[in-house]
PDB file of C-alpha atoms in Angstrom:
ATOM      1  CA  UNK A 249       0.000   0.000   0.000  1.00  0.00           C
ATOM      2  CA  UNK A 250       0.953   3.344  -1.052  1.00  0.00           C
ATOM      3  CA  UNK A 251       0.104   6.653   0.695  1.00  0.00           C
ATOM      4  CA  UNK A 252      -0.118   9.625  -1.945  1.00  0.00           C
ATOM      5  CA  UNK A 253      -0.840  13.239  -0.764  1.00  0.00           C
ATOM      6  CA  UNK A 254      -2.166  15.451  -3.307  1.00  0.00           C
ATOM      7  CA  UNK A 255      -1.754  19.201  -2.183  1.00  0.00           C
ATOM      8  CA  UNK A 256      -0.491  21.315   0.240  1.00  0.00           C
ATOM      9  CA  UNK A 257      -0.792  19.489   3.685  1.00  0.00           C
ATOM     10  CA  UNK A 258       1.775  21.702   5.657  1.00  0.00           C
ATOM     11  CA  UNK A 259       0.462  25.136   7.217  1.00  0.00           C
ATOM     12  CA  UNK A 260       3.774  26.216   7.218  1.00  0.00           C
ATOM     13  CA  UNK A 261       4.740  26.034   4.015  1.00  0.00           C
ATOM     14  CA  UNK A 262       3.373  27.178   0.668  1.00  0.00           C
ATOM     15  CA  UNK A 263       3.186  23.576  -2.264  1.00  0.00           C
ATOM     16  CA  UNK A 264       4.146  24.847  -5.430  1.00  0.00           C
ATOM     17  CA  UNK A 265       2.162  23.919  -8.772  1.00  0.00           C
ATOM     18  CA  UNK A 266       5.244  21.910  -9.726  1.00  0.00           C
ATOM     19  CA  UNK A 267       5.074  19.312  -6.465  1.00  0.00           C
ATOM     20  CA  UNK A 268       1.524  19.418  -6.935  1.00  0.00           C
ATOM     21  CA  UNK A 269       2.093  17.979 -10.747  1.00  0.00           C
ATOM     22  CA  UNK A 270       4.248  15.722  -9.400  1.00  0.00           C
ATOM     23  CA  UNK A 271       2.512  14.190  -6.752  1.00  0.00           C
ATOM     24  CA  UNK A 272      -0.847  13.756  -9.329  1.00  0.00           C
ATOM     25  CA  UNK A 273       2.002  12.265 -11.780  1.00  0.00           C
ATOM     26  CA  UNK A 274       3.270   9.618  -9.289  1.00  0.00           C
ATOM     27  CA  UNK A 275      -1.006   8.935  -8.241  1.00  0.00           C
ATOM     28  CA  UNK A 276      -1.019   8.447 -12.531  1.00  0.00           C
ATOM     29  CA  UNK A 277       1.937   6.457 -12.765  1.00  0.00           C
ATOM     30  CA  UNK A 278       0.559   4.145  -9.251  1.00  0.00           C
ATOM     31  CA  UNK A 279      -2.911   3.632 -11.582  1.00  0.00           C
ATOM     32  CA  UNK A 280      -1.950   2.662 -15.133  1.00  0.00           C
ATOM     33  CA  UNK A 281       1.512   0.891 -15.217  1.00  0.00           C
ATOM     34  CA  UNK A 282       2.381  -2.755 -14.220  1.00  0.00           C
ATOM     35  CA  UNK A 283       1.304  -3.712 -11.368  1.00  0.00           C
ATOM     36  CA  UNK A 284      -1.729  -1.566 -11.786  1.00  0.00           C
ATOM     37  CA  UNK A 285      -2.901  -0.464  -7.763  1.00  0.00           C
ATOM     38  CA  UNK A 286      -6.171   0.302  -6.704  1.00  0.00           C
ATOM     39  CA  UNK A 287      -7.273   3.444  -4.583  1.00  0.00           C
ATOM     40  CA  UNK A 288      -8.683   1.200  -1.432  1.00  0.00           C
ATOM     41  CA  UNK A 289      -9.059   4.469   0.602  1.00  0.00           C
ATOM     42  CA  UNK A 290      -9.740   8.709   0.172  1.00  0.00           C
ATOM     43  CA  UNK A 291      -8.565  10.633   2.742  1.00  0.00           C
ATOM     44  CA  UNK A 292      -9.602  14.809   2.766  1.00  0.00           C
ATOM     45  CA  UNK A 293      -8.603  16.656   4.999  1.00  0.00           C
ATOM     46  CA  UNK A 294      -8.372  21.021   5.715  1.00  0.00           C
ATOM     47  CA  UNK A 295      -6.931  23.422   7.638  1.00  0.00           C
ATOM     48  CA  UNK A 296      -8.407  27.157   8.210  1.00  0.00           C
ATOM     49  CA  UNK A 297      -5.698  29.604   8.198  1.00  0.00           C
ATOM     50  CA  UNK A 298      -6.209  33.365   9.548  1.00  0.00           C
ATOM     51  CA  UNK A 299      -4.357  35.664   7.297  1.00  0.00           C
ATOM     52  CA  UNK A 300      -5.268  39.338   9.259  1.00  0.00           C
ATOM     53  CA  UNK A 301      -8.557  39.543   9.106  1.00  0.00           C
ATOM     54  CA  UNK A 302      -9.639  37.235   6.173  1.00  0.00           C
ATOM     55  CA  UNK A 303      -9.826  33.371   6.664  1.00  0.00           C
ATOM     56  CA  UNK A 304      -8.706  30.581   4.000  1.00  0.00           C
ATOM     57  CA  UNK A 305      -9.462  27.449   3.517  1.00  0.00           C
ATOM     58  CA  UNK A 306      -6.343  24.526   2.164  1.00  0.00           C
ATOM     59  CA  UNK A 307      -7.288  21.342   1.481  1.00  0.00           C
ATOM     60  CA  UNK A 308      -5.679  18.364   0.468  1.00  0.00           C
ATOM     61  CA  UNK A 309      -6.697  14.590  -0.274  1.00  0.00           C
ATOM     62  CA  UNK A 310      -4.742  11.733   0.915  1.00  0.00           C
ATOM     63  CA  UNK A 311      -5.159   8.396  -1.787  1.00  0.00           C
ATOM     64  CA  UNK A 312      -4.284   5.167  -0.291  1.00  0.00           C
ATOM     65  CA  UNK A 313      -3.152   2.760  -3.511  1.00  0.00           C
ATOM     66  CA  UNK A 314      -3.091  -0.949  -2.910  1.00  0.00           C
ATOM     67  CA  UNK A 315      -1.039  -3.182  -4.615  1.00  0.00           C
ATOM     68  CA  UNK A 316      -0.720  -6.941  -5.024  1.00  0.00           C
ATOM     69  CA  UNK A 317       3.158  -6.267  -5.920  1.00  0.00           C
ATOM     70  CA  UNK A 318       5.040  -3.551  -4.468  1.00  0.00           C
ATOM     71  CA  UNK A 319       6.584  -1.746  -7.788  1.00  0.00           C
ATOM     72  CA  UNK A 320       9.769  -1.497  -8.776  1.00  0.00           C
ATOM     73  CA  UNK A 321       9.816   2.572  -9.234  1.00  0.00           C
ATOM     74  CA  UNK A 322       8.519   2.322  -5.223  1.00  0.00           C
TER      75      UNK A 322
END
């Protein structure tokens, strides 16, 4: 099993688009090639952040891949 996080899941520090792409490219790569895994498990999770007086909202998503062969590029 593989745990994948897809966003920014550290308050402290800003995810850029390019780790983003990267960590959707490795989710890709754990769904199509040999030995195909299977998301067993969706994780979402958010934090609230105050930011003077205005309030945002991160999120991220956590996908939990199962495999019945641990791949070789893991």
């Amino acid at each position: 099993m593989k745990r994948i996080i897809i966003g920014n899941n550290n308050p402290e520090k800003s995810t850029d688009e390019v780790a983003i792409q990267k960590q959707m490219d490795l989710l890709n790569r754990c769904l199509t090639e040999y030995p195909k895994g299977k998301i067993i498990g969706v994780e979402r999770n958010f934090f609230i952040l105050n930011i003077g007086e205005h309030q945002v909202v991160m999120q991220y998503c956590v996908y939990h891949v199962g495999f019945k062969r641990k791949p070789d590029y893991l």
